[in-house]
Amino acid sequence: MGLKPTPYGTAIPFEEKELKFVGKNPTERPDAIEKVTGRARYAADYSLPGQLFGKVLRSPHAHANILSIDTSAAEALPGVKAVVTMDDFPDLEVEIAAAGELMVNFRDVTRNVMAREKVLYDGHPLAAVAATSNAIAKRALKLIKVEYEVLPHVIDVVEAMQPDAPILHEDQFTKGVDPKPEKPSNIATRIESKLGNSEEGFKKADVIIERHFNTKAAHQGYIEPHACVANYTEGGYAEVWTSTQGHFVFRSQIAKILKMDLAKITVTPAELGGGFGGKNTVYLEPLAIVLSKKSRHPVKMVMTRDEVFRATGPTSGTNTKVKIGATKDGKITGAQAELNYQSGAFAGSSLSMAAVTVFTRYDIENILVIGHDVTCNRPKVAAYRAPGAPMIAFGVESVIDELAEKLEIDPIEFRLTNAAKEGTQTHFGPKLGPIGFVETLEAAKASEHMKMPLGPNQGRGIATGFWFTIGNETSSTLNIAEDGTASFVYGTVDVAGGSRAVFTQIVAEELGIPLESIRVVQSNTTSLGFNFTTAGSRGTAAGSMAAVKASRDAVARMCDIAAKIWDVDIDEVAWEDGHARPAGANVGDFDPLSVADLAKKAAYYGGTIAGHAELNVVGGGPGFGTHIIDVEVDKGTGAVKVLRYSVIQDAGKAVFPDYVKAQFHGGAVQGIGMALNEEYIYDENGIMENPGFLDYRMPVASDVPNIDTIIVEVPNPNHPYGVRGIGEVPIIPPLAAIANAIHDATGIRLQDHPMSPPKVLKAMSEL
Amino acid sequence: MSKHHITTTINGDEVDFLCETSQTLLDVLRDELHLTGTKEGCATGDCGACSVSLDGVLVCSCLVLGVETGGKKIETIEGMADGDELHPLQRKFVEHVALQCGICTPGLLVAARSLLAKNPDPTEEEVRFGLAGNLCRCTGYQNIVNAVLDAAAEMRGA
Ligand code: FES
Ligand code: FES
């Protein structure tokens, strides 16, 4: 994780109980009406009086030294109120911090926000302008003169690893090798993790398969471009409204980059128009604040789609090797993987997380995983839904399928023989707790989908996925108003409208009051204590733990008021069905007191009723899933059509089942897009050739079938309702499942992603 | 550079605005008239987030210039509900969990309304092809398609 485990964390144990709200679909989601009427406010919808419009000048080169920047002509243009470059930002020392599932180094973050010595990718920012209109700001950008010394560049991960490759950072020496290398390298880090002895394991195998795989970078593809409005005010305060998955983490990053005190910055998360991991780090916000400070006006900045593609996200492009050996009866005896992951212009891809997911679905005694984090002249990689996992699952699940075929064992049976269970030793440290992987495989085996007949040129593929649920700092407050209605203030950004509904259900369940009496409100950074960013499938899992804690706190306070009113001991008051009641017949004959009754009297009996949670949540339950895909391959064109699709996943407990299914749909379709179409394409100068939705082709409604879903529920013992994170697992299996289905239909095995028609045709012609 | 004075009808109300020649209808709606329900996802006609209807025809407002809209009738998401009464499509989107982040939702609703105006009884496939100009990255489309089919049935009185 990169995040330090704490012995002081909080996990509230699972309790089996009758449920009134949890597990039942609420009729109305708190965010839904605003969204269907166009009233929901996203970052680009905010405006402040007197605001200016900010635009960014971006590098047209993949790699170049910046010799000089002359902004004088831009500054002289009427309507231009401020221009900033690297000179307006302090340089920062190396300092590593967590930002979502990836770690960031502030020395790099400041350079990514505004280039210093050199530009490292097409789209790298090197100046920004604030003007009275967008049109004037754009004109001003053209007047900024930059002198570059163009340097050789490197785009491909394998080329970047070669000793003679152009080097991005002269001060980067590969970490994790002993002795420290003498020459700088694009390999930022080498990692290794092992269990048992993989070579010995291979000696016991009857069949060993080794394959190499390549995947291209893909973008998160959120429809809302990054946007913010910033206002720097007298006294050195900054307010920012922005598109973020984690306003507290943004505040920390802004404070570091601008050397400001945290308490002087207020970040308000706007409604988020999609993030998927790509909105865990700042891009525009520090620029907008400095432009606001310089111009003494609020400044609004909105990226174009071209900027989103060229300078934010994407996921790592990868080169991997997978080798697995098994006995005749289908037991895996040894496994190795090598993961070479692009990190983009600065070190720090999702490698470390991907590396621990490689074989974690299987109980294997002998494992070796080696990984390299590799810089190259591309935008800095950002997290994307189970960051790094789909690419290595493509390799592992393809090789598993090939092994099963060679051993003439059914692919689900082969996985069942080797499936991880409670107590399985992982290769990265802990043993697994209670998990639902076997249950997903069994449910897949028994599904209607497996009984559907296949026609000519059609094939069926299976693949599986695993991802963590992280916990971390989570704060919330539950305020009971004088009339007994409740407002729940949370700080884990609701990235897609599901967690808000879940928090309402949980508070209703705990307090015993109707959903209509509860209002959920997303905090800014001043109204709650620190909340970690919504990443690692933690939003609902950790956020609902804080909702339980805050609710129980408020209930304790209400029992205390009842005890005072009745003049009994607090232990003699019980909370049931939204009322304080005497705990037993001998306590006395008192009428139950409702939340409204207690709220009315609270002031006299000690003050307002509120509950708090300030937790570091631990014990997130890992999630496992199995996907079944049917495809049809057009032998003439090589086009692959997905005919049928089933997602089977352990949710621990589905609090809002229809929404859980909706997450499964969304993840699966992102996976289909990644598998069949989506890729970053660069020309020979290292310039991105497809920075738009026309050429970076994401799935549309007519590209995909209905997605069937089966929710498995094996409760997480460390969550009061048994919840596991569910958002990320569904994007992991599709690549491999589609590759396996294409094999079943045609006999070809594809190891190069995306599996586009030309590649399918070529492979078929080579059969 | 002098601005153009344009008079249009938006969601039934007569509206005047000033715009530069280069401003798109999307820019005018969002930046000049503060009708921010219409979204920008790409500004190149590829995502459908900016869908509005112009004299009854579904268009990407990022591909229409503000100056072209004089005397025309524009309908945006803000005019879809009838006061407190949601349009059946809006209600069905909520019921079917057809939205997650919601950034694509206004465009999809406007596009779906235009689809049902032309074809009140579409098949699933016709809905999928009819909405193929609108990108959604969150939902995988299934609940959207179901919501549209369900709304169509209700609107036909079926
Ligand atoms: S913003 Fe108009 S189609 Fe994307
Ligand atoms: S709901 Fe997020 S893009 Fe459609």
PDB file of N, CA and C and ligand atoms in Angstrom, chain B residues 40-43 45-48 50 60 62, ligand 1:
ATOM      1  N   GLU B  40     -19.816  20.281 -20.597  1.00  0.00           N
ATOM      2  CA  GLU B  40     -18.786  20.151 -21.630  1.00  0.00           C
ATOM      3  C   GLU B  40     -17.871  18.984 -21.280  1.00  0.00           C
ATOM      4  N   GLY B  41     -17.826  17.998 -22.177  1.00  0.00           N
ATOM      5  CA  GLY B  41     -16.915  16.877 -21.962  1.00  0.00           C
ATOM      6  C   GLY B  41     -15.753  16.897 -22.919  1.00  0.00           C
ATOM      7  N   CYS B  42     -15.945  17.545 -24.095  1.00  0.00           N
ATOM      8  CA  CYS B  42     -14.887  17.484 -25.104  1.00  0.00           C
ATOM      9  C   CYS B  42     -14.816  18.737 -25.972  1.00  0.00           C
ATOM     10  N   ALA B  43     -15.941  19.392 -26.205  1.00  0.00           N
ATOM     11  CA  ALA B  43     -16.020  20.572 -27.074  1.00  0.00           C
ATOM     12  C   ALA B  43     -15.708  20.261 -28.534  1.00  0.00           C
ATOM     13  N   GLY B  45     -17.660  17.634 -30.217  1.00  0.00           N
ATOM     14  CA  GLY B  45     -18.758  16.857 -30.788  1.00  0.00           C
ATOM     15  C   GLY B  45     -18.654  15.355 -30.590  1.00  0.00           C
ATOM     16  N   ASP B  46     -17.818  14.908 -29.673  1.00  0.00           N
ATOM     17  CA  ASP B  46     -17.580  13.475 -29.540  1.00  0.00           C
ATOM     18  C   ASP B  46     -18.176  12.821 -28.295  1.00  0.00           C
ATOM     19  N   CYS B  47     -18.760  13.592 -27.374  1.00  0.00           N
ATOM     20  CA  CYS B  47     -19.205  12.954 -26.120  1.00  0.00           C
ATOM     21  C   CYS B  47     -20.686  13.131 -25.822  1.00  0.00           C
ATOM     22  N   GLY B  48     -21.334  14.106 -26.416  1.00  0.00           N
ATOM     23  CA  GLY B  48     -22.773  14.266 -26.200  1.00  0.00           C
ATOM     24  C   GLY B  48     -23.178  14.897 -24.877  1.00  0.00           C
ATOM     25  N   CYS B  50     -23.070  17.804 -24.041  1.00  0.00           N
ATOM     26  CA  CYS B  50     -23.600  19.150 -24.277  1.00  0.00           C
ATOM     27  C   CYS B  50     -24.884  19.117 -25.086  1.00  0.00           C
ATOM     28  N   CYS B  60     -25.225  18.821 -30.753  1.00  0.00           N
ATOM     29  CA  CYS B  60     -24.173  19.050 -29.768  1.00  0.00           C
ATOM     30  C   CYS B  60     -24.015  20.567 -29.708  1.00  0.00           C
ATOM     31  N   CYS B  62     -21.834  22.261 -28.484  1.00  0.00           N
ATOM     32  CA  CYS B  62     -20.446  22.704 -28.685  1.00  0.00           C
ATOM     33  C   CYS B  62     -20.114  22.844 -30.163  1.00  0.00           C
TER      34      CYS B  62
HETATM   35  S1  FES C   1     -18.944  18.725 -25.283  1.00  0.00           S
HETATM   36 FE1  FES C   1     -20.108  18.727 -27.061  1.00  0.00          FE
HETATM   37  S2  FES C   1     -19.961  16.695 -27.712  1.00  0.00           S
HETATM   38 FE2  FES C   1     -18.618  16.734 -26.011  1.00  0.00          FE
END
